[in-house]
XYZ file of C-alpha atoms in Angstrom:
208
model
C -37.088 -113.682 -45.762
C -39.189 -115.098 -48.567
C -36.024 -115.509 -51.162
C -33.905 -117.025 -47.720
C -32.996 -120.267 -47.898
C -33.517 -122.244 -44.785
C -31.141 -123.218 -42.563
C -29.774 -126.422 -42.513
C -29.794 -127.656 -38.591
C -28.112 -130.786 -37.441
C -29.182 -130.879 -33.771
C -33.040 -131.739 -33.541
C -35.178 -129.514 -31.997
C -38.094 -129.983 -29.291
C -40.938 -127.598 -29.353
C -44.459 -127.758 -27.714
C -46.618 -128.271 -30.487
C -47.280 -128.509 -34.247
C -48.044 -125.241 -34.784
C -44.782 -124.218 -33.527
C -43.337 -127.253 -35.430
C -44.788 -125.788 -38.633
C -43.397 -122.117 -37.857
C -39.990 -123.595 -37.926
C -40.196 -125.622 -40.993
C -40.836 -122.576 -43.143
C -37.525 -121.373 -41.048
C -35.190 -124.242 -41.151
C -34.471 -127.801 -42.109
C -33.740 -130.467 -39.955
C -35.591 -132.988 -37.185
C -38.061 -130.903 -35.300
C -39.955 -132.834 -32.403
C -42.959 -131.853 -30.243
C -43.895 -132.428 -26.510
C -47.230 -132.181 -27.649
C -48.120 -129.809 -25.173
C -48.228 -130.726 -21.258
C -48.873 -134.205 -23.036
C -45.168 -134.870 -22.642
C -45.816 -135.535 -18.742
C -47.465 -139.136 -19.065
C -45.685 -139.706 -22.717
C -43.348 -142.168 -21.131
C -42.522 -143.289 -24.590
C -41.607 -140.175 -25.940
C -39.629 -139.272 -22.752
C -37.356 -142.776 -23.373
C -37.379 -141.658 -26.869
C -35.726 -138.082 -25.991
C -32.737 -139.771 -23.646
C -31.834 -141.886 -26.009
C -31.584 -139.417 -28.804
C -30.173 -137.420 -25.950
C -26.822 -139.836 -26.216
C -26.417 -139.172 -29.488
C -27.084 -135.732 -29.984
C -27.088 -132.695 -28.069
C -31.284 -131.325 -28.174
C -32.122 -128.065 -28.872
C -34.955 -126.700 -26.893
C -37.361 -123.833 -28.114
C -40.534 -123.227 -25.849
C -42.482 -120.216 -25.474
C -41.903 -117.782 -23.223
C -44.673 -117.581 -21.052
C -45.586 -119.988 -17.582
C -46.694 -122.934 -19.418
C -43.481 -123.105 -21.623
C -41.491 -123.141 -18.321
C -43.165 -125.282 -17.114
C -42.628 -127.706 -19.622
C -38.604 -126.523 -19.718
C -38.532 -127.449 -16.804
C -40.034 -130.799 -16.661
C -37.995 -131.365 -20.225
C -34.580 -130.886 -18.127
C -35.390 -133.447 -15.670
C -35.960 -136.320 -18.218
C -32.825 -135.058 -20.265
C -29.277 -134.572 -18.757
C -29.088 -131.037 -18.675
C -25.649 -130.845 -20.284
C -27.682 -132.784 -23.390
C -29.760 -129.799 -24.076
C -28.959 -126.365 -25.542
C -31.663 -124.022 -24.380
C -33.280 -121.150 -26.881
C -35.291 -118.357 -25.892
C -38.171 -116.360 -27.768
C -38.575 -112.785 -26.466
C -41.868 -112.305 -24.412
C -43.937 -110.418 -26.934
C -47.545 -109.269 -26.272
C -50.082 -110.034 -29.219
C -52.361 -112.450 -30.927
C -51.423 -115.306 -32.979
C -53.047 -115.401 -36.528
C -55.220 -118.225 -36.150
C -56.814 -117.218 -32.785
C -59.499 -114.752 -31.692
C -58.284 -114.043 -28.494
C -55.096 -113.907 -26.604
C -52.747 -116.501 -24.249
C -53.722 -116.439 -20.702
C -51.206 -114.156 -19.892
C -51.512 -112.229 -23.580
C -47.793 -113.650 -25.098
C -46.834 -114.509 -28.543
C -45.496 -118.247 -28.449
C -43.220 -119.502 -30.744
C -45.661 -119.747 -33.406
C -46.467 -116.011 -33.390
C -42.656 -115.412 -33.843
C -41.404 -113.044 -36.950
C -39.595 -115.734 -39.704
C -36.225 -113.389 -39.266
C -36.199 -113.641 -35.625
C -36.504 -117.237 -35.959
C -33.676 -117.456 -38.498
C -31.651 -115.097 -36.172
C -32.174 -117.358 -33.312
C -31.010 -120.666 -35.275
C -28.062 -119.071 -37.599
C -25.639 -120.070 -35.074
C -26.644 -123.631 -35.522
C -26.892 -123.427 -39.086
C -24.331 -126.120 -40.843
C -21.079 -124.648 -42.014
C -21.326 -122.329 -39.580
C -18.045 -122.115 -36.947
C -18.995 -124.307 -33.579
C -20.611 -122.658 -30.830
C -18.149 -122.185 -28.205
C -19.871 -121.508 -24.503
C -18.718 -118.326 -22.952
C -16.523 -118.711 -20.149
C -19.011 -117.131 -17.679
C -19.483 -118.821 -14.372
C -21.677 -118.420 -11.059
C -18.868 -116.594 -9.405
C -19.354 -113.585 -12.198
C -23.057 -113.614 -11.519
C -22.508 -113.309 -8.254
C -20.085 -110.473 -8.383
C -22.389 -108.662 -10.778
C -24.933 -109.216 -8.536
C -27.035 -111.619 -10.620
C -27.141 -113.601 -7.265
C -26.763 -113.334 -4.002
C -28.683 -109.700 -3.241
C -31.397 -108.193 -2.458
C -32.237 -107.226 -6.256
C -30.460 -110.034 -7.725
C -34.059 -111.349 -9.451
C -34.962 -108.131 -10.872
C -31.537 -107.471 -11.813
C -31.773 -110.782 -13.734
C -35.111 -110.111 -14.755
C -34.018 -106.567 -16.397
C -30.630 -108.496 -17.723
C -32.597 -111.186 -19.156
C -34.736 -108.616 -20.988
C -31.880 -106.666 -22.494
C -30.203 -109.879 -24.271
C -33.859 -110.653 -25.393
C -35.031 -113.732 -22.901
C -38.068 -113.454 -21.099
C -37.708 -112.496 -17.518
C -38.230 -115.105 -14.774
C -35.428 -117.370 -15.112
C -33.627 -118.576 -12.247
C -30.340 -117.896 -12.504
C -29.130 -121.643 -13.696
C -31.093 -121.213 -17.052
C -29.913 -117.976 -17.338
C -26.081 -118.767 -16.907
C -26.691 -121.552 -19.852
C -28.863 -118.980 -21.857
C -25.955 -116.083 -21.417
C -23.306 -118.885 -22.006
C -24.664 -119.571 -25.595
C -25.485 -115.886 -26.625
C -23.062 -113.682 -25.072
C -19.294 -113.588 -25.805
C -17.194 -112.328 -22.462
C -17.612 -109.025 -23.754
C -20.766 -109.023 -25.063
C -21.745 -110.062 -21.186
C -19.650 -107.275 -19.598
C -21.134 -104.675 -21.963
C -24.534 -105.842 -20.891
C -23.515 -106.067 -17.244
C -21.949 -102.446 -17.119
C -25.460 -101.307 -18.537
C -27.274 -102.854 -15.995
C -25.017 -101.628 -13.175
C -25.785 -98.017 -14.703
C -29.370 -99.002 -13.769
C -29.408 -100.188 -10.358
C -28.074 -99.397 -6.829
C -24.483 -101.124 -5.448
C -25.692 -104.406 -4.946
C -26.782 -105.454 -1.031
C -25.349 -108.666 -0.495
C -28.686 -111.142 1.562
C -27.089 -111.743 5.335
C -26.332 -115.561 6.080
């Protein structure tokens, strides 16, 4: 990684704070904006100043993977139309960041604590002069039918799907569909589907 160049992003990207912000400048170049914690939920400045960069940009949105960074996800989707953001997704890694004595609350590495390649692996499709990232034509209907939704298992099934593209369990099944849509080709989703079916019962549809 050291004799890597960074990678040259055009869309900016919103993490929670500046120790995440510094992690990605030793990864990449580009416009890299903070929420500055749970801070964003009274910055009504900052939250005019994302929509309008919003209409000009698509946002990319890194947070970590643990309650807290849904929480702010989630709050970050209802300021900014949805269709604005492209959503990125740290595995949920147990450990210690470097510059603290003890662990999260619930014992996760946030984005700060992420590995420089794993960062750089996350972001290459972004990079400039790369090809345009075309969104996998994956819809509700397929996670229904693959029992994503819909069944008695369908969270664990996404939980245990999430986990084998790398996203942290969790996710309700719109972020996932925008998450899958991003990383997964139409193969690449049907591989990881016909794994999970090899893992779980015929799915029980829930009665109406």
């Amino acid at each position: 990684m050291k004799n890597e160049t960074k990678l040259t992003v055009a869309y900016p990207v919103i993490v929670e704070g500046k120790y995440d912000k510094l992690r990605l400048e030793s990864v990449i170049s580009g416009t890299i904006l903070t929420t500055e914690g749970f801070g964003i939920f009274k910055k009504t400045e900052k939250q005019a100043f994302f929509r309008a960069l919003a209409k000009k940009t698509p946002l990319i949105i890194l947070t970590d993977s643990d309650g807290a960074g849904k929480v702010i996800r989630g709050y970050l989707s209802s300021v900014i139309p949805p269709d604005r953001l492209i959503p990125l997704y740290v595995p949920r890694i147990h450990g210690v960041e470097k510059r603290k004595t003890t662990p999260s609350a619930e014992g996760v590495l946030g984005v700060e604590g992420m590995e420089r390649d794993l960062l750089r692996r996350l972001f290459f499709p972004f990079a400039e002069g790369k090809e345009p990232i075309q969104r996998a034509e994956i819809t509700k209907t397929d996670f229904y039918l693959d029992g994503l939704t819909g069944g008695t298992e369908s969270r664990s099934r996404r939980d245990t799907f999430a986990e084998s593209l790398g996203l942290p369990p969790g996710m309700t099944p719109g972020a996932l569909l925008a998450a899958v849509r991003i990383i997964c080709t139409k193969e690449e989703y049907k591989a990881a589907v016909d794994k999970l079916k090899a893992e779980f019962t015929p799915v029980k549809k829930e009665q109406p």
